[in-house]
Amino acid sequence: MKILISGYGAHAKKRIIPALIKFKEIDAIDIVLRDGIKNKDLNIEYIDFNLSENKNRLYDYIIISSPPYAHMQNLEDLINNSSNFIIEKPIFNKLENLTEDIFNTKYKEKNIYESLMYLYHPIWIEVKKIFEKEKILEFSSSFTIPSLEATNYRYKKEKGGGFTLDLGIYPVSLFYNLIDADFNIKNSSIQYHENHEVDIGGSLEIEYGDSISYKANWGLSEKYTNYLEIKTTKSVYNFPFIFTKSEDFESYFIKTSDGEEEKIDVGNFDQFYIMYKNIFQQNTNNIKNNIPAKKTYNLLFDLLIES
């Protein structure tokens, strides 16, 4: 199996490549290289797709991990080099990319997967079990980060910046991947700051079913948050680091019943490796058939437009 990576930033080096090199089935990993940087510690071939001789190279999968503003252009540039594409979130950073419904038209013969790795972690199975076996009263999630360096692309409008598409995609996709029911948005907001040209975050409150509520918030904050809390008629469940996890994190959740806490250990897993394994085995839905993904982007864009 041959893999091409387009986008050789910190994320690719830290999480994508270490996960890929665990696969014995992968014979070669190429990287679209434009700045001449090479990592001698990895047995990787570095190629420049500006060279005509590389235009006909075929790959089993192409992973696009560039900044979001370049995702669609990279897909366009490499569309003939593979039938399978894995694109880092958010796939879309412009509304017109979604409304054209390009995955049912222009790219309908391609399999395009969204890289939301938390949905493949074993801890997600535990979350789904609770929703299947217990009566939910309410649940909430949060994904916030402290300020980044001023040069970060997330602050730049022309670079596809903004924190709702970057961070909000996690708590919104969480809802749609758990709940398939009619719902009502009770409250929503997108925050802006005079020092930034993009949104810095948002919040959302949804009600569905028998007055069950879901509350979510995301964006810049004074402190880092990354959790899911579920309240049922029997217990309260807390899942720390539900969305992103460090390489050495031992996943667990806390179950509180009748005032007694119980820690349930799940273990250490490479959720990128698990995600790629599922995709390579075709044990997942691609974006063109993935209703939760489409609903997620529609809602995120609606929030941004209304703000």
CSV table of C-alpha atoms in Angstrom, one decimal:
chain,number,residue,atom,x,y,z
A,1,MET,CA,0.0,0.0,0.0
A,2,LYS,CA,1.3,3.4,-0.9
A,3,ILE,CA,0.4,6.6,0.9
A,4,LEU,CA,0.9,10.3,0.0
A,5,ILE,CA,0.8,13.0,2.5
A,6,SER,CA,0.1,16.6,1.4
A,7,GLY,CA,0.9,19.0,4.3
A,8,TYR,CA,4.0,18.4,6.3
A,9,GLY,CA,3.4,20.5,9.4
A,10,ALA,CA,3.7,19.7,13.1
A,11,HIS,CA,0.5,17.7,13.1
A,12,ALA,CA,1.7,15.4,10.3
A,13,LYS,CA,5.0,14.9,12.0
A,14,LYS,CA,3.6,14.3,15.5
A,15,ARG,CA,0.5,12.2,14.9
A,16,ILE,CA,-0.1,11.2,11.3
A,17,ILE,CA,3.3,9.7,10.3
A,18,PRO,CA,3.9,7.9,13.6
A,19,ALA,CA,0.5,6.2,13.2
A,20,LEU,CA,1.1,5.3,9.6
A,21,ILE,CA,4.5,3.7,10.1
A,22,LYS,CA,2.9,1.1,12.4
A,23,PHE,CA,1.2,-0.5,9.4
A,24,LYS,CA,3.2,-3.4,7.9
A,25,GLU,CA,0.8,-3.1,4.9
A,26,ILE,CA,2.2,0.3,4.0
A,27,ASP,CA,5.2,-0.1,1.6
A,28,ALA,CA,5.8,3.6,0.9
A,29,ILE,CA,5.0,7.0,2.4
A,30,ASP,CA,5.6,9.9,0.1
A,31,ILE,CA,5.3,13.6,1.1
A,32,VAL,CA,4.5,16.5,-1.1
A,33,LEU,CA,7.5,18.7,-0.3
A,34,ARG,CA,7.9,22.3,-1.3
A,35,ASP,CA,10.3,23.7,1.2
A,36,GLY,CA,13.2,21.2,1.0
A,37,ILE,CA,12.9,19.9,4.6
A,38,LYS,CA,13.8,16.3,5.1
A,39,ASN,CA,13.5,14.0,8.1
A,40,LYS,CA,16.4,11.5,8.0
A,41,ASP,CA,14.9,9.4,10.8
A,42,LEU,CA,12.1,8.2,8.6
A,43,ASN,CA,12.3,6.0,5.6
A,44,ILE,CA,10.2,8.3,3.5
A,45,GLU,CA,10.5,9.6,0.0
A,46,TYR,CA,10.1,13.3,-0.5
A,47,ILE,CA,8.6,14.4,-3.8
A,48,ASP,CA,7.6,17.7,-5.4
A,49,PHE,CA,4.3,17.5,-7.2
A,50,ASN,CA,5.3,20.5,-9.3
A,51,LEU,CA,7.5,18.0,-11.2
A,52,SER,CA,5.6,16.6,-14.2
A,53,GLU,CA,7.0,13.1,-13.7
A,54,ASN,CA,5.0,12.8,-10.4
A,55,LYS,CA,1.7,13.7,-11.9
A,56,ASN,CA,1.0,10.1,-12.9
A,57,ARG,CA,1.9,8.5,-9.6
A,58,LEU,CA,-1.0,6.5,-8.1
A,59,TYR,CA,-1.6,6.0,-4.4
A,60,ASP,CA,-3.9,3.8,-2.4
A,61,TYR,CA,-4.7,6.8,-0.1
A,62,ILE,CA,-3.8,10.5,0.0
A,63,ILE,CA,-3.9,12.2,3.3
A,64,ILE,CA,-4.4,16.0,3.2
A,65,SER,CA,-3.2,17.7,6.3
A,66,SER,CA,-2.5,21.2,5.1
A,67,PRO,CA,-4.1,24.3,6.7
A,68,PRO,CA,-7.9,24.2,6.1
A,69,TYR,CA,-7.8,27.0,3.5
A,70,ALA,CA,-5.8,24.8,1.2
A,71,HIS,CA,-7.8,21.5,1.6
A,72,MET,CA,-10.0,21.9,-1.5
A,73,GLN,CA,-7.1,23.1,-3.7
A,74,ASN,CA,-4.9,20.2,-2.6
A,75,LEU,CA,-7.8,17.8,-3.4
A,76,GLU,CA,-8.2,19.4,-6.8
A,77,ASP,CA,-4.5,19.2,-7.5
A,78,LEU,CA,-4.2,15.5,-6.5
A,79,ILE,CA,-7.6,14.2,-7.5
A,80,ASN,CA,-6.2,12.0,-10.3
A,81,ASN,CA,-3.6,10.4,-8.1
A,82,SER,CA,-5.9,8.3,-5.9
A,83,SER,CA,-9.5,7.1,-5.4
A,84,ASN,CA,-9.3,7.6,-1.6
A,85,PHE,CA,-8.7,10.8,0.3
A,86,ILE,CA,-8.5,11.4,4.0
A,87,ILE,CA,-8.8,15.1,4.8
A,88,GLU,CA,-8.0,16.6,8.2
A,89,LYS,CA,-10.9,18.6,9.8
A,90,PRO,CA,-12.4,20.8,8.8
A,91,ILE,CA,-12.8,19.6,5.3
A,92,PHE,CA,-14.7,22.7,4.4
A,93,ASN,CA,-13.8,26.3,5.4
A,94,LYS,CA,-16.0,28.0,2.9
A,95,LEU,CA,-19.8,27.7,2.6
A,96,GLU,CA,-19.7,27.5,-1.2
A,97,ASN,CA,-17.7,24.2,-1.0
A,98,LEU,CA,-20.6,22.6,0.9
A,99,THR,CA,-23.5,24.1,-1.0
A,100,GLU,CA,-22.2,22.9,-4.3
A,101,ASP,CA,-22.5,19.4,-2.9
A,102,ILE,CA,-19.3,18.5,-4.7
A,103,PHE,CA,-19.1,15.0,-3.2
A,104,ASN,CA,-22.2,13.9,-5.1
A,105,THR,CA,-21.2,15.6,-8.3
A,106,LYS,CA,-17.6,16.4,-9.1
A,107,TYR,CA,-16.0,13.9,-6.8
A,108,LYS,CA,-18.8,11.2,-6.7
A,109,GLU,CA,-16.4,8.5,-7.9
A,110,LYS,CA,-14.0,9.3,-5.0
A,111,ASN,CA,-14.0,8.1,-1.4
A,112,ILE,CA,-13.4,11.1,0.8
A,113,TYR,CA,-13.0,10.6,4.5
A,114,GLU,CA,-13.0,13.2,7.3
A,115,SER,CA,-10.3,12.8,9.9
A,116,LEU,CA,-12.3,13.0,13.2
A,117,MET,CA,-10.2,10.6,15.1
A,118,TYR,CA,-12.1,10.7,18.4
A,119,LEU,CA,-15.0,8.8,16.8
A,120,TYR,CA,-12.8,5.8,16.5
A,121,HIS,CA,-11.3,5.6,20.0
A,122,PRO,CA,-12.6,2.8,22.3
A,123,ILE,CA,-13.8,5.5,24.7
A,124,TRP,CA,-16.4,6.4,22.1
A,125,ILE,CA,-17.8,2.9,22.3
A,126,GLU,CA,-18.3,3.5,26.1
A,127,VAL,CA,-20.2,6.7,25.3
A,128,LYS,CA,-22.5,5.0,22.9
A,129,LYS,CA,-23.2,2.2,25.3
A,130,ILE,CA,-24.5,4.7,27.9
A,131,PHE,CA,-26.9,6.3,25.3
A,132,GLU,CA,-28.1,2.9,24.3
A,133,LYS,CA,-28.7,1.5,27.8
A,134,GLU,CA,-29.7,4.4,30.0
A,135,LYS,CA,-32.2,7.2,29.9
A,136,ILE,CA,-30.4,10.5,29.2
A,137,LEU,CA,-31.4,13.6,31.1
A,138,GLU,CA,-28.8,16.0,29.6
A,139,PHE,CA,-25.3,16.0,28.4
A,140,SER,CA,-22.6,18.7,27.7
A,141,SER,CA,-19.2,19.1,26.2
A,142,SER,CA,-16.5,21.7,25.9
A,143,PHE,CA,-13.4,22.2,23.8
A,144,THR,CA,-11.6,25.4,24.6
A,145,ILE,CA,-7.9,26.4,24.4
A,146,PRO,CA,-5.8,29.4,25.6
A,147,SER,CA,-4.6,32.0,23.2
A,148,LEU,CA,-2.2,31.0,20.5
A,149,GLU,CA,0.7,32.8,18.9
A,150,ALA,CA,-0.5,35.8,16.9
A,151,THR,CA,1.0,34.4,13.8
A,152,ASN,CA,-1.2,31.2,13.9
A,153,TYR,CA,-3.3,30.8,10.8
A,154,ARG,CA,-6.4,30.4,12.9
A,155,TYR,CA,-6.4,34.1,13.5
A,156,LYS,CA,-6.1,34.9,9.7
A,157,LYS,CA,-9.3,35.2,7.7
A,158,GLU,CA,-7.5,34.8,4.4
A,159,LYS,CA,-6.0,31.6,5.7
A,160,GLY,CA,-9.3,30.0,6.5
A,161,GLY,CA,-9.0,30.9,10.2
A,162,GLY,CA,-11.7,31.0,12.9
A,163,PHE,CA,-12.3,28.8,15.9
A,164,THR,CA,-15.8,27.6,15.2
A,165,LEU,CA,-14.8,25.5,12.2
A,166,ASP,CA,-11.6,24.5,13.9
A,167,LEU,CA,-12.9,23.6,17.4
A,168,GLY,CA,-16.7,23.7,17.2
A,169,ILE,CA,-16.7,20.9,14.7
A,170,TYR,CA,-15.9,18.5,17.7
A,171,PRO,CA,-18.8,19.2,20.0
A,172,VAL,CA,-21.3,19.7,17.1
A,173,SER,CA,-20.2,16.4,15.4
A,174,LEU,CA,-20.5,14.7,18.8
A,175,PHE,CA,-24.2,15.6,18.9
A,176,TYR,CA,-25.0,14.4,15.4
A,177,ASN,CA,-23.0,11.1,15.9
A,178,LEU,CA,-25.1,10.3,18.9
A,179,ILE,CA,-28.5,11.7,18.2
A,180,ASP,CA,-30.7,10.9,15.3
A,181,ALA,CA,-33.9,12.8,16.2
A,182,ASP,CA,-35.7,16.1,15.6
A,183,PHE,CA,-34.3,18.9,17.8
A,184,ASN,CA,-34.7,22.5,18.6
A,185,ILE,CA,-31.9,25.0,19.0
A,186,LYS,CA,-32.7,26.9,22.2
A,187,ASN,CA,-29.7,29.2,22.3
A,188,SER,CA,-26.6,29.8,20.2
A,189,SER,CA,-23.9,32.4,19.9
A,190,ILE,CA,-20.7,33.1,18.1
A,191,GLN,CA,-18.1,35.3,19.8
A,192,TYR,CA,-15.9,37.9,18.2
A,193,HIS,CA,-13.1,40.1,19.6
A,194,GLU,CA,-12.0,43.5,18.4
A,195,ASN,CA,-8.4,42.4,18.1
A,196,HIS,CA,-9.2,39.4,15.8
A,197,GLU,CA,-10.7,39.3,12.3
A,198,VAL,CA,-12.2,35.9,12.8
A,199,ASP,CA,-14.6,34.4,15.4
A,200,ILE,CA,-13.0,33.2,18.6
A,201,GLY,CA,-15.6,30.6,19.6
A,202,GLY,CA,-19.2,29.9,20.3
A,203,SER,CA,-21.8,28.0,22.3
A,204,LEU,CA,-24.9,26.0,21.6
A,205,GLU,CA,-27.9,24.6,23.5
A,206,ILE,CA,-30.1,22.0,21.8
A,207,GLU,CA,-33.3,20.4,23.1
A,208,TYR,CA,-34.7,17.2,21.8
A,209,GLY,CA,-37.0,14.3,22.7
A,210,ASP,CA,-38.5,14.5,26.2
A,211,SER,CA,-36.9,17.8,27.1
A,212,ILE,CA,-33.4,16.3,26.9
A,213,SER,CA,-30.8,19.1,26.5
A,214,TYR,CA,-27.3,19.2,25.1
A,215,LYS,CA,-25.0,22.2,25.8
A,216,ALA,CA,-21.7,22.8,24.1
A,217,ASN,CA,-19.1,25.5,24.0
A,218,TRP,CA,-15.8,26.0,22.2
A,219,GLY,CA,-13.1,28.4,21.2
A,220,LEU,CA,-10.5,30.6,23.0
A,221,SER,CA,-10.7,30.7,26.8
A,222,GLU,CA,-8.6,31.4,29.8
A,223,LYS,CA,-8.2,27.6,30.4
A,224,TYR,CA,-8.0,24.5,28.4
A,225,THR,CA,-11.2,22.3,28.5
A,226,ASN,CA,-11.8,19.0,26.7
A,227,TYR,CA,-14.6,16.9,28.2
A,228,LEU,CA,-18.0,15.3,27.8
A,229,GLU,CA,-20.4,14.9,30.7
A,230,ILE,CA,-23.5,12.8,30.6
A,231,LYS,CA,-26.3,12.8,33.2
A,232,THR,CA,-28.8,9.9,33.2
A,233,THR,CA,-31.5,8.8,35.6
A,234,LYS,CA,-29.0,6.5,37.3
A,235,SER,CA,-25.6,8.2,37.1
A,236,VAL,CA,-23.4,11.0,36.0
A,237,TYR,CA,-20.5,10.2,33.6
A,238,ASN,CA,-17.5,12.4,33.0
A,239,PHE,CA,-15.1,11.7,30.1
A,240,PRO,CA,-12.0,13.8,30.2
A,241,PHE,CA,-10.0,14.5,27.0
A,242,ILE,CA,-12.9,13.1,24.9
A,243,PHE,CA,-11.8,14.9,21.7
A,244,THR,CA,-8.0,15.0,21.6
A,245,LYS,CA,-5.5,13.0,23.6
A,246,SER,CA,-1.8,13.0,24.2
A,247,GLU,CA,0.2,10.0,22.9
A,248,ASP,CA,0.7,8.6,26.5
A,249,PHE,CA,-2.8,9.4,27.8
A,250,GLU,CA,-4.5,6.5,29.6
A,251,SER,CA,-8.2,7.0,28.8
A,252,TYR,CA,-10.8,6.6,31.5
A,253,PHE,CA,-14.1,7.9,32.6
A,254,ILE,CA,-15.7,8.6,36.0
A,255,LYS,CA,-19.1,7.2,36.9
A,256,THR,CA,-20.9,8.8,39.9
A,257,SER,CA,-23.9,7.0,41.4
A,258,ASP,CA,-25.5,7.8,44.7
A,259,GLY,CA,-22.5,10.0,45.6
A,260,GLU,CA,-20.0,7.2,45.0
A,261,GLU,CA,-17.3,7.7,42.3
A,262,GLU,CA,-16.0,4.9,40.2
A,263,LYS,CA,-13.1,5.2,37.8
A,264,ILE,CA,-13.3,3.0,34.7
A,265,ASP,CA,-10.0,2.6,32.9
A,266,VAL,CA,-10.1,2.1,29.1
A,267,GLY,CA,-6.4,2.3,28.3
A,268,ASN,CA,-3.9,3.9,26.0
A,269,PHE,CA,-4.7,3.9,22.3
A,270,ASP,CA,-3.4,5.7,19.2
A,271,GLN,CA,-6.7,7.0,17.9
A,272,PHE,CA,-5.1,8.0,14.6
A,273,TYR,CA,-3.9,4.5,14.1
A,274,ILE,CA,-7.3,3.1,14.9
A,275,MET,CA,-9.0,5.6,12.5
A,276,TYR,CA,-6.7,4.8,9.7
A,277,LYS,CA,-7.1,1.1,10.3
A,278,ASN,CA,-10.9,1.4,10.1
A,279,ILE,CA,-10.6,3.5,6.9
A,280,PHE,CA,-8.2,1.1,5.3
A,281,GLN,CA,-10.5,-1.7,6.0
A,282,GLN,CA,-13.4,0.3,4.6
A,283,ASN,CA,-15.2,-0.1,7.9
A,284,THR,CA,-16.6,3.5,7.9
A,285,ASN,CA,-18.8,5.8,6.0
A,286,ASN,CA,-17.3,8.2,3.5
A,287,ILE,CA,-18.2,11.8,3.5
A,288,LYS,CA,-20.6,11.6,0.6
A,289,ASN,CA,-22.8,9.1,2.6
A,290,ASN,CA,-22.1,10.5,6.0
A,291,ILE,CA,-25.2,12.3,7.2
A,292,PRO,CA,-23.8,13.4,10.5
A,293,ALA,CA,-20.9,15.2,8.8
A,294,LYS,CA,-23.2,17.1,6.4
A,295,LYS,CA,-25.5,18.1,9.3
A,296,THR,CA,-22.4,19.2,11.3
A,297,TYR,CA,-21.1,21.6,8.6
A,298,ASN,CA,-24.6,22.9,7.8
A,299,LEU,CA,-25.1,23.9,11.4
A,300,LEU,CA,-21.7,25.4,11.8
A,301,PHE,CA,-22.1,27.5,8.7
A,302,ASP,CA,-25.6,28.6,9.8
A,303,LEU,CA,-24.2,29.7,13.1
A,304,LEU,CA,-21.4,31.7,11.5
A,305,ILE,CA,-23.8,33.3,8.9
A,306,GLU,CA,-26.4,34.3,11.6
A,307,SER,CA,-23.7,35.9,13.7
